[in-house]
Amino acid sequence: MWKLRKYLVPYWKASVLAPLFMMLEVAMDLMQPMLMASIVNHGVMESDIVHIQQTGLLMLVVAVIGMFAGFACTIFSSRAAMQFSADLRMDLFAKVQSFSFRQLDLFKSGSLITRLTNDVAQLQQLVQMSLRAFVRGPLIIVGSIIMTFIINPSLAIIVVVTISTLIILIYLLIRFASPLFSKLQKKLDNVNTTVQENVSNIRAVKSFVRSDYENKRFARVNQDFTQTAIKAFRIMALNMPIVSLILYSSVVLILWFGAHQAWQGNMPVGDLIAFINYVIQVLFSLLMIGNLMMMVTRGRASAERVNDVFSVSVDTEDVESHNNEVLQGKVNFENVSFSYGDGQKEKTIENINLSICPGKRIAIVGSTGAGKSTLVQLLLRLYEPTSGTIYIDGKDIRDIPLSELRKRIAIVSQNPFLFSGTIKENICFGLPNASEEEIIKAAKMAQAHEFIDKLPGRYDARIGQKGVNLSGGQKQRISIARALLLQPKILILDDSTSAVDTATEMQIQQEIRQQLDGCTCIMIAQRISSVINADTIVVMEHGRILSQGSHEQLLHDCRIYQEIYQSQFRNGGLLNGY
């Protein structure tokens, strides 16, 4: 938790002013019992009305000063805590953005959401309370104990014994609760992950009539979280009754012995009242600190989880930009291998050697799981190769700044993600300053302008979350337009026209050839009709390149390609509507 202190440093003024105002409030609170004792001992017992009025007015002034000091403390502590959490959340989000796909695989998406929201909120609450209650509690306890010894040293011993007993009990409660709160946050991860998976795939759930299964799955993780929460808060629940029992027991003892001394004339009645007030302040401060220590336990667990994200070392090292070289689009894979898991024996990509000339159209085909998509993800450095090197224009891609590399390479995936917003905002996502003419031109190239023009609002038409109000083909065409707007030197189409009819697909490819002259195009496809006119077709199987050549060459020489072709074409026509 100490590692996160740097997020409070920029707000040191508020972080210092909050405790200072709290110290002023505590000083005012410590004055009140003595002023009350003075009213009783000198005003009431001696029937001095003037003393009662003067001291009462002083009590009112002290109370007003304490009120404003407490208000100022709350303002400054809240400001520091909220700025702390805002900066922490921003850096945490930025850290997640810097993760490679391999690093993202270390965390469940629900876990990252919990850390960005619930864990940061726990730390915000802890910081705010630390600047207030953790200052007030110890000061009240120390100040009140000093005052009780000044008033009556013999009765003050009861207070010291009570405090010692409570400290031991609070320590034991925290020790037992701490592991449970760490476990509780992990259970909350499971709840968030289950909810996210269900919401993201709700159409599949309903299509396969699996709502009952999903309800049972959520019930399991929800029950697991609830049971852990009950165990944790059961221990926390012991805090209040135990402290209250000890508190009232000590008050009874003090009243018993104090009343006996007052009866004998050894202790003024006003002093006894002041003593009781100080004891109550001490014991309620201990009760507050006990609850805060439980909060510290939860905060420590949250801090560890946040630090887990920050401690992930960057496996995709970036370099500084030294020049603005014009990318030509020549790509070379030299002995490239890759596996997803650390130490995983089976390689997803194995010993790939591939050369792609600038401005050429190369297609990659193969069965599901052959490694086609993984290959292009390596080109974008979304993953790092286990071994081997990838070059662009003869330069190791690790020596090219990530921002420059990814600005010059555009990719369109089979399942494009559209953001909530307008169609225009989605198309110009990669180029926010694009003109309306450029956006329309890109949409026309992607064969999307015609259907966009018919929508209410046209390019200002709003898209629902994930593009729910658009068809699969429409979403793919908007994603293609988004990529084409960048005028990339390397364009990757990862089965990006699977939901588009063949005629429209041919038109898109023709526009790319005409408008993006010199662009290196890498196409991954399941349909032979999508790649039949490519300059080179690469056939992959089990992470290896089996063969490469033109359509005619592969039909003659490659058995796998022949099987794919024959499965899709029959009697010169396309099978299953392809």
XYZ file of C-alpha atoms in Angstrom, residues 5-574:
570
model
C 1.763 7.014 -1.759
C 3.189 8.822 -4.808
C -0.371 9.466 -5.991
C -0.944 11.708 -2.953
C 2.233 13.758 -3.442
C 0.768 16.129 -6.099
C -2.015 16.963 -3.637
C 0.235 17.461 -0.624
C -1.410 20.771 0.289
C -4.841 19.189 0.733
C -3.205 16.150 2.369
C -1.492 18.419 4.921
C -4.357 20.867 5.484
C -6.871 18.085 6.217
C -4.929 16.732 9.252
C -4.152 20.279 10.453
C -7.824 21.211 10.486
C -8.577 17.891 12.168
C -6.017 18.728 14.877
C -7.826 22.023 15.434
C -11.170 20.211 15.693
C -9.693 17.730 18.191
C -8.286 20.581 20.293
C -11.748 22.155 20.421
C -13.342 18.823 21.377
C -10.812 18.304 24.181
C -11.642 21.721 25.625
C -15.370 21.065 25.948
C -15.365 18.630 28.931
C -13.111 20.958 30.965
C -15.356 23.917 30.209
C -18.359 21.835 31.261
C -16.557 20.872 34.478
C -15.906 24.561 35.167
C -19.594 25.387 34.709
C -20.628 22.635 37.157
C -17.897 23.214 39.752
C -17.919 27.017 39.797
C -21.145 28.053 38.131
C -23.739 25.553 39.354
C -22.211 24.593 42.710
C -21.433 28.233 43.595
C -24.564 29.686 41.920
C -22.418 31.991 39.761
C -24.711 32.936 36.852
C -22.125 35.198 35.236
C -19.571 32.374 35.162
C -22.165 30.054 33.619
C -22.988 32.607 30.906
C -19.370 33.438 30.100
C -18.202 29.832 30.045
C -21.305 28.758 28.104
C -20.577 31.421 25.474
C -16.984 30.202 25.304
C -18.253 26.638 24.776
C -20.408 27.867 21.904
C -17.448 29.637 20.262
C -15.294 26.527 20.694
C -18.048 24.370 19.160
C -18.383 26.692 16.136
C -14.611 26.699 15.562
C -14.590 22.894 15.804
C -17.486 22.654 13.347
C -15.746 24.787 10.711
C -12.469 22.940 11.258
C -14.246 19.609 10.748
C -15.944 20.922 7.616
C -12.615 22.128 6.176
C -10.987 18.791 6.999
C -13.752 16.930 5.161
C -13.398 19.169 2.096
C -9.617 18.821 1.841
C -9.544 15.092 2.622
C -12.271 14.404 0.046
C -10.439 16.450 -2.582
C -7.131 14.662 -1.954
C -8.772 11.215 -1.922
C -10.755 11.774 -5.118
C -7.745 13.169 -6.989
C -5.676 10.257 -5.668
C -8.175 7.717 -6.988
C -8.591 9.553 -10.314
C -4.835 9.509 -10.985
C -4.486 5.929 -9.781
C -7.373 4.779 -11.959
C -5.924 6.648 -14.954
C -2.462 5.104 -14.544
C -3.982 1.681 -13.972
C -6.043 2.023 -17.150
C -2.975 3.236 -19.068
C -1.000 0.254 -17.777
C -3.685 -2.124 -19.052
C -3.624 -0.310 -22.408
C 0.119 -0.978 -22.649
C -0.311 -4.728 -22.104
C 0.386 -7.100 -24.927
C -2.151 -9.833 -25.588
C 0.039 -12.246 -23.634
C -0.086 -9.969 -20.582
C -3.846 -9.496 -20.913
C -4.166 -13.270 -20.802
C -2.752 -13.159 -17.239
C -5.937 -11.512 -15.949
C -9.593 -12.249 -16.458
C -11.388 -9.255 -17.941
C -13.749 -9.233 -14.950
C -10.736 -9.102 -12.636
C -9.341 -6.036 -14.395
C -12.731 -4.328 -14.160
C -12.886 -5.064 -10.419
C -9.405 -3.649 -9.897
C -10.201 -0.490 -11.869
C -13.473 0.128 -10.037
C -14.009 -1.624 -6.711
C -10.373 -1.854 -5.610
C -9.628 1.774 -6.478
C -12.831 2.831 -4.684
C -11.685 0.926 -1.575
C -8.364 2.762 -1.660
C -10.076 6.120 -2.182
C -12.242 5.539 0.872
C -9.203 4.445 2.872
C -7.224 7.583 1.946
C -10.122 9.854 2.827
C -10.658 8.192 6.191
C -6.915 8.114 6.891
C -6.688 11.887 6.535
C -9.591 12.313 8.950
C -10.330 9.443 11.286
C -6.773 8.118 11.578
C -5.721 11.595 12.665
C -8.674 12.235 14.940
C -8.664 8.842 16.668
C -5.071 8.783 17.989
C -5.144 12.492 18.916
C -8.405 12.108 20.828
C -7.084 9.024 22.620
C -3.749 10.584 23.590
C -5.287 13.939 24.512
C -8.107 12.395 26.527
C -5.763 10.067 28.423
C -3.580 13.040 29.359
C -6.652 14.930 30.557
C -7.885 11.956 32.624
C -4.500 11.730 34.373
C -4.671 15.463 35.077
C -8.166 15.103 36.549
C -7.744 11.831 38.480
C -4.676 9.564 38.032
C -6.184 6.608 39.910
C -9.278 6.450 37.688
C -7.106 6.980 34.606
C -5.508 3.579 35.213
C -8.894 1.975 34.377
C -8.842 3.833 31.057
C -5.323 2.601 30.223
C -6.249 -1.022 31.008
C -9.398 -0.726 28.882
C -7.468 0.698 25.929
C -4.821 -2.034 26.141
C -7.507 -4.731 26.146
C -9.282 -3.225 23.150
C -6.060 -2.885 21.145
C -5.293 -6.581 21.625
C -8.824 -7.614 20.608
C -8.823 -5.365 17.525
C -5.448 -6.785 16.469
C -6.777 -10.343 16.722
C -9.895 -9.473 14.714
C -7.806 -7.896 11.955
C -5.457 -10.860 11.846
C -8.345 -13.266 11.260
C -10.203 -10.986 8.819
C -7.271 -10.039 6.563
C -7.037 -13.301 4.540
C -10.802 -13.354 4.074
C -10.882 -9.894 2.496
C -8.162 -10.869 0.021
C -10.226 -13.925 -0.847
C -13.384 -11.805 -1.053
C -11.949 -9.582 -3.802
C -11.047 -12.660 -5.859
C -14.602 -13.955 -5.470
C -15.857 -10.576 -6.682
C -13.606 -11.017 -9.739
C -15.464 -14.241 -10.538
C -18.850 -12.527 -10.209
C -17.826 -9.679 -12.547
C -16.263 -12.067 -15.057
C -19.400 -14.223 -15.161
C -21.639 -11.179 -15.639
C -19.430 -9.777 -18.394
C -19.259 -13.082 -20.261
C -23.027 -13.474 -20.075
C -23.816 -9.934 -21.238
C -21.244 -10.123 -24.055
C -22.657 -13.424 -25.300
C -26.325 -12.972 -24.406
C -27.457 -13.658 -27.986
C -25.733 -17.034 -28.011
C -27.196 -17.824 -24.589
C -30.715 -17.106 -25.781
C -30.208 -18.773 -29.161
C -29.129 -22.026 -27.523
C -31.744 -21.708 -24.754
C -29.045 -21.782 -22.059
C -30.488 -19.158 -19.732
C -31.132 -21.775 -17.034
C -27.527 -22.940 -17.238
C -26.262 -19.354 -17.034
C -28.534 -18.669 -14.056
C -27.090 -21.691 -12.255
C -23.537 -20.684 -13.167
C -24.078 -17.182 -11.816
C -25.830 -18.564 -8.738
C -22.714 -20.627 -7.950
C -20.257 -17.732 -8.128
C -22.721 -15.398 -6.417
C -23.246 -17.864 -3.569
C -19.500 -18.388 -3.302
C -18.978 -14.624 -3.017
C -21.828 -14.272 -0.515
C -20.534 -17.033 1.759
C -17.048 -15.535 1.791
C -18.506 -12.080 2.493
C -20.570 -13.471 5.370
C -17.462 -15.060 6.915
C -15.495 -11.822 6.589
C -18.226 -9.550 7.920
C -19.071 -12.008 10.683
C -15.634 -11.297 12.110
C -16.127 -7.568 11.560
C -19.483 -7.803 13.323
C -17.696 -8.883 16.510
C -15.971 -5.513 16.649
C -18.947 -3.405 17.729
C -20.403 -5.717 20.444
C -17.006 -6.410 22.025
C -15.989 -2.755 22.069
C -19.419 -1.723 23.368
C -19.254 -4.303 26.167
C -15.824 -3.153 27.268
C -16.836 0.497 26.845
C -19.901 0.296 29.066
C -18.135 -1.923 31.590
C -15.363 0.627 31.986
C -17.901 3.468 32.268
C -19.719 1.575 35.034
C -16.428 1.020 36.899
C -15.465 4.671 36.563
C -18.913 5.804 37.714
C -18.716 3.433 40.674
C -15.295 4.546 41.884
C -15.747 8.155 40.761
C -19.098 8.520 42.526
C -17.537 7.023 45.658
C -14.737 9.629 45.535
C -17.203 12.443 44.824
C -19.356 11.299 47.758
C -16.321 11.478 50.010
C -15.459 14.930 48.668
C -12.220 13.793 47.017
C -13.436 14.565 43.475
C -15.622 17.486 42.336
C -18.802 16.488 40.490
C -17.800 18.572 37.472
C -14.481 16.727 37.257
C -16.325 13.396 37.316
C -18.564 14.549 34.452
C -15.518 15.727 32.474
C -13.726 12.453 33.202
C -16.678 10.423 31.907
C -16.784 12.566 28.750
C -13.090 11.948 28.105
C -13.525 8.222 28.656
C -16.430 8.104 26.206
C -14.356 10.047 23.649
C -11.495 7.574 24.066
C -13.637 4.485 23.774
C -15.639 5.721 20.790
C -12.369 6.686 19.091
C -11.158 3.134 19.667
C -14.400 1.822 18.201
C -13.881 4.039 15.160
C -10.256 2.937 14.805
C -11.352 -0.699 15.038
C -13.707 -0.207 12.104
C -11.013 1.695 10.237
C -8.515 -1.099 10.769
C -10.994 -3.437 9.108
C -11.083 -0.943 6.249
C -7.277 -0.986 6.188
C -7.432 -4.762 5.852
C -9.665 -4.454 2.808
C -7.552 -1.600 1.487
C -4.373 -3.649 1.821
C -5.949 -6.449 -0.198
C -7.042 -3.953 -2.865
C -3.602 -2.310 -2.919
C -1.938 -5.675 -3.483
C -4.273 -6.392 -6.396
C -3.608 -2.974 -7.934
C 0.146 -3.444 -7.502
C -0.159 -6.850 -9.192
C -1.184 -5.002 -12.357
C 1.545 -2.375 -12.035
C 4.187 -5.029 -11.362
C 3.605 -6.831 -14.672
C 6.765 -6.197 -16.653
C 6.363 -4.894 -20.185
C 7.246 -7.645 -22.648
C 6.698 -5.403 -25.689
C 9.489 -2.859 -25.404
C 9.035 0.340 -27.355
C 11.713 2.524 -28.911
C 11.868 6.242 -29.550
C 11.127 7.657 -32.958
C 14.252 8.953 -34.688
C 12.948 9.656 -38.169
C 9.859 9.519 -40.307
C 10.874 6.927 -42.842
C 8.295 6.202 -45.514
C 7.126 2.622 -45.159
C 7.371 0.641 -48.396
C 5.509 -2.440 -47.185
C 8.034 -5.244 -47.612
C 7.514 -7.921 -44.946
C 9.806 -10.798 -44.007
C 9.278 -13.551 -41.444
C 12.545 -15.348 -40.631
C 12.378 -18.576 -38.593
C 9.455 -17.231 -36.552
C 7.930 -19.489 -33.890
C 5.372 -18.724 -31.201
C 3.472 -20.421 -28.371
C 0.844 -18.822 -26.144
C 1.802 -20.265 -22.770
C 5.192 -19.867 -21.117
C 7.032 -23.122 -21.484
C 4.271 -24.563 -23.648
C 5.696 -27.347 -25.756
C 3.198 -27.189 -28.611
C 3.861 -24.169 -30.800
C 1.036 -22.269 -32.469
C 3.466 -20.941 -35.070
C 6.583 -22.936 -35.945
C 9.571 -21.963 -38.067
C 7.752 -19.589 -40.429
C 9.790 -18.180 -43.305
C 7.786 -15.882 -45.535
C 8.626 -12.943 -47.784
C 5.982 -10.450 -48.936
C 6.940 -7.911 -51.589
C 5.709 -4.290 -51.400
C 2.376 -3.615 -53.071
C 1.536 -7.296 -53.509
C -1.642 -9.055 -52.460
C -0.927 -12.176 -50.460
C -3.563 -14.539 -49.121
C -3.266 -16.975 -46.210
C -5.626 -19.939 -46.089
C -5.886 -23.007 -43.937
C -8.097 -24.848 -41.509
C -9.253 -23.372 -38.201
C -6.372 -23.276 -35.722
C -3.706 -23.305 -38.425
C -2.155 -20.109 -37.006
C -3.275 -17.622 -39.657
C -4.549 -14.895 -37.320
C -1.682 -15.414 -34.886
C 0.773 -14.700 -37.695
C -0.612 -11.220 -38.369
C -0.904 -10.487 -34.639
C 2.847 -11.056 -34.433
C 3.319 -8.549 -37.251
C 1.460 -5.927 -35.202
C 3.445 -6.910 -32.081
C 0.257 -7.769 -30.232
C 2.291 -10.813 -29.243
C 6.069 -11.234 -29.315
C 7.560 -14.219 -31.188
C 9.024 -16.982 -29.060
C 11.913 -17.075 -31.513
C 12.818 -15.625 -34.882
C 12.556 -12.120 -36.299
C 10.026 -10.156 -38.335
C 11.266 -7.405 -40.644
C 9.497 -4.555 -42.414
C 11.552 -2.960 -45.182
C 14.571 -4.818 -43.822
C 14.158 -3.358 -40.333
C 13.424 -5.456 -37.251
C 9.919 -4.463 -36.135
C 11.229 -4.281 -32.555
C 13.301 -1.297 -33.699
C 10.232 0.518 -35.028
C 8.230 2.616 -32.508
C 4.938 0.848 -31.766
C 2.882 3.938 -32.562
C 4.508 4.306 -35.993
C 4.276 0.588 -36.710
C 0.574 0.384 -35.925
C -0.283 3.655 -37.673
C 1.103 2.251 -40.910
C -0.574 -1.133 -40.589
C -4.368 -1.344 -40.627
C -6.199 -4.516 -39.631
C -9.829 -5.547 -40.019
C -10.905 -8.618 -38.078
C -13.747 -11.036 -38.714
C -15.625 -9.849 -35.626
C -15.197 -6.068 -35.716
C -15.887 -4.037 -32.609
C -17.913 -0.872 -33.005
C -18.072 1.744 -30.274
C -21.239 3.435 -29.057
C -21.479 6.671 -31.025
C -22.093 7.826 -34.569
C -21.046 6.046 -37.753
C -18.736 8.975 -38.520
C -17.008 8.609 -35.131
C -16.484 4.904 -35.732
C -15.036 5.349 -39.220
C -12.615 8.104 -38.179
C -11.623 6.346 -34.933
C -8.040 5.921 -36.162
C -7.909 9.372 -37.787
C -10.017 11.762 -35.664
C -9.180 14.826 -37.796
C -10.356 13.295 -41.068
C -12.568 15.496 -43.230
C -16.102 14.535 -44.173
C -14.986 14.015 -47.788
C -12.285 11.568 -46.682
C -14.763 9.666 -44.510
C -17.286 9.373 -47.351
C -14.549 8.282 -49.765
C -13.448 5.510 -47.380
C -17.063 4.407 -46.926
C -17.559 4.248 -50.693
C -14.415 2.134 -51.072
C -15.789 -0.241 -48.428
C -19.188 -0.357 -50.179
C -20.768 1.109 -47.034
C -21.871 4.521 -48.324
C -25.049 3.228 -49.945
C -26.602 1.770 -46.790
C -25.258 4.600 -44.586
C -26.902 7.166 -46.868
C -30.284 5.532 -46.236
C -30.012 5.681 -42.438
C -31.750 8.457 -40.483
C -29.007 10.989 -39.890
C -26.717 9.314 -42.430
C -23.148 9.525 -41.074
C -24.442 11.037 -37.829
C -26.690 8.023 -37.223
C -25.954 6.558 -33.804
C -24.724 3.001 -33.413
C -25.860 0.967 -30.428
C -23.423 -0.834 -28.163
C -21.263 -3.157 -30.290
C -23.333 -2.120 -33.327
C -26.459 -4.031 -32.290
C -28.612 -2.079 -34.755
C -26.464 -3.109 -37.744
C -26.126 -6.390 -39.610
C -22.904 -8.387 -39.584
C -22.045 -7.323 -43.124
C -22.708 -3.657 -42.353
C -20.457 -3.781 -39.299
C -17.691 -5.394 -41.335
C -17.941 -2.744 -44.055
C -17.762 0.094 -41.505
C -14.669 -1.557 -40.024
C -13.115 -1.843 -43.485
C -13.858 1.851 -44.096
C -12.160 2.659 -40.784
C -9.016 0.846 -41.959
C -9.048 2.290 -45.492
C -9.340 5.842 -44.145
C -5.807 5.473 -42.755
C -4.377 4.938 -46.259
C -2.124 2.207 -44.802
C 0.985 0.827 -46.454
C 0.104 -2.618 -45.117
C -3.539 -3.718 -44.950
C -4.557 -6.894 -43.115
C -8.001 -8.343 -43.831
C -8.529 -11.147 -41.322
C -11.568 -12.915 -42.785
C -13.135 -9.468 -42.690
C -15.696 -10.066 -45.441
C -17.129 -13.335 -44.137
C -20.555 -11.700 -43.652
C -20.473 -9.913 -47.019
C -21.819 -11.407 -50.235
C -19.322 -12.392 -52.933
C -20.287 -9.601 -55.357
C -19.793 -6.894 -52.723
C -16.527 -8.514 -51.669
C -15.226 -8.348 -55.236
C -16.164 -4.662 -55.434
C -14.298 -3.938 -52.169
C -11.188 -5.716 -53.430
C -11.340 -3.831 -56.723
C -11.577 -0.487 -54.896
C -8.583 -1.413 -52.726
C -6.507 -2.262 -55.816
C -7.442 0.993 -57.544
C -7.371 3.442 -54.631
C -4.543 2.013 -52.510
C -1.892 1.625 -55.157
C 1.321 0.273 -53.626
C -0.421 -1.015 -50.499
C 0.713 -4.456 -49.347
C -2.448 -6.449 -48.671
C -2.491 -9.567 -46.486
C -5.786 -11.441 -46.690
C -6.826 -14.246 -44.359
C -9.864 -16.074 -45.631
C -11.884 -19.250 -45.422
C -13.458 -18.749 -48.859
C -11.348 -19.574 -51.882
C -13.373 -17.037 -53.870
C -11.950 -14.289 -51.628
C -8.324 -15.061 -52.481
C -8.437 -16.576 -55.940
C -6.968 -13.427 -57.532
C -4.193 -12.908 -54.970
C -0.605 -12.638 -56.229
C 0.458 -15.379 -53.823
C -1.579 -17.775 -51.718
C 0.027 -19.287 -48.600
C -1.407 -22.536 -47.235
C -0.929 -23.140 -43.495
C -1.562 -26.236 -41.407
C -0.728 -26.809 -37.718
C 1.306 -23.599 -37.506
C 3.496 -24.373 -40.504
C 3.552 -23.211 -44.120
C 2.785 -26.213 -46.325
C 2.909 -24.515 -49.676
C 2.645 -21.193 -51.461
C 2.009 -20.079 -55.008
C -0.734 -18.918 -57.337
C -4.223 -20.383 -57.358
C -3.442 -22.540 -60.384
C -0.140 -23.796 -58.940
C -1.711 -24.788 -55.639
C -4.597 -26.564 -57.351
C -2.004 -28.649 -59.118
C 0.540 -29.196 -56.316
C -1.089 -28.789 -52.857
C -3.430 -31.476 -51.544
C -4.761 -29.350 -48.643
C -5.618 -26.498 -51.009
C -7.303 -28.946 -53.362
C -9.445 -30.254 -50.491
C -10.455 -26.739 -49.442
C -11.303 -25.845 -53.017
C -13.302 -29.012 -53.629
C -15.233 -28.566 -50.356
C -16.438 -25.152 -51.507
C -16.883 -25.632 -55.258
C -19.012 -28.234 -56.945
C -19.595 -28.546 -60.672
C -18.026 -25.144 -61.252
C -20.318 -23.484 -58.699
C -19.945 -22.430 -55.082
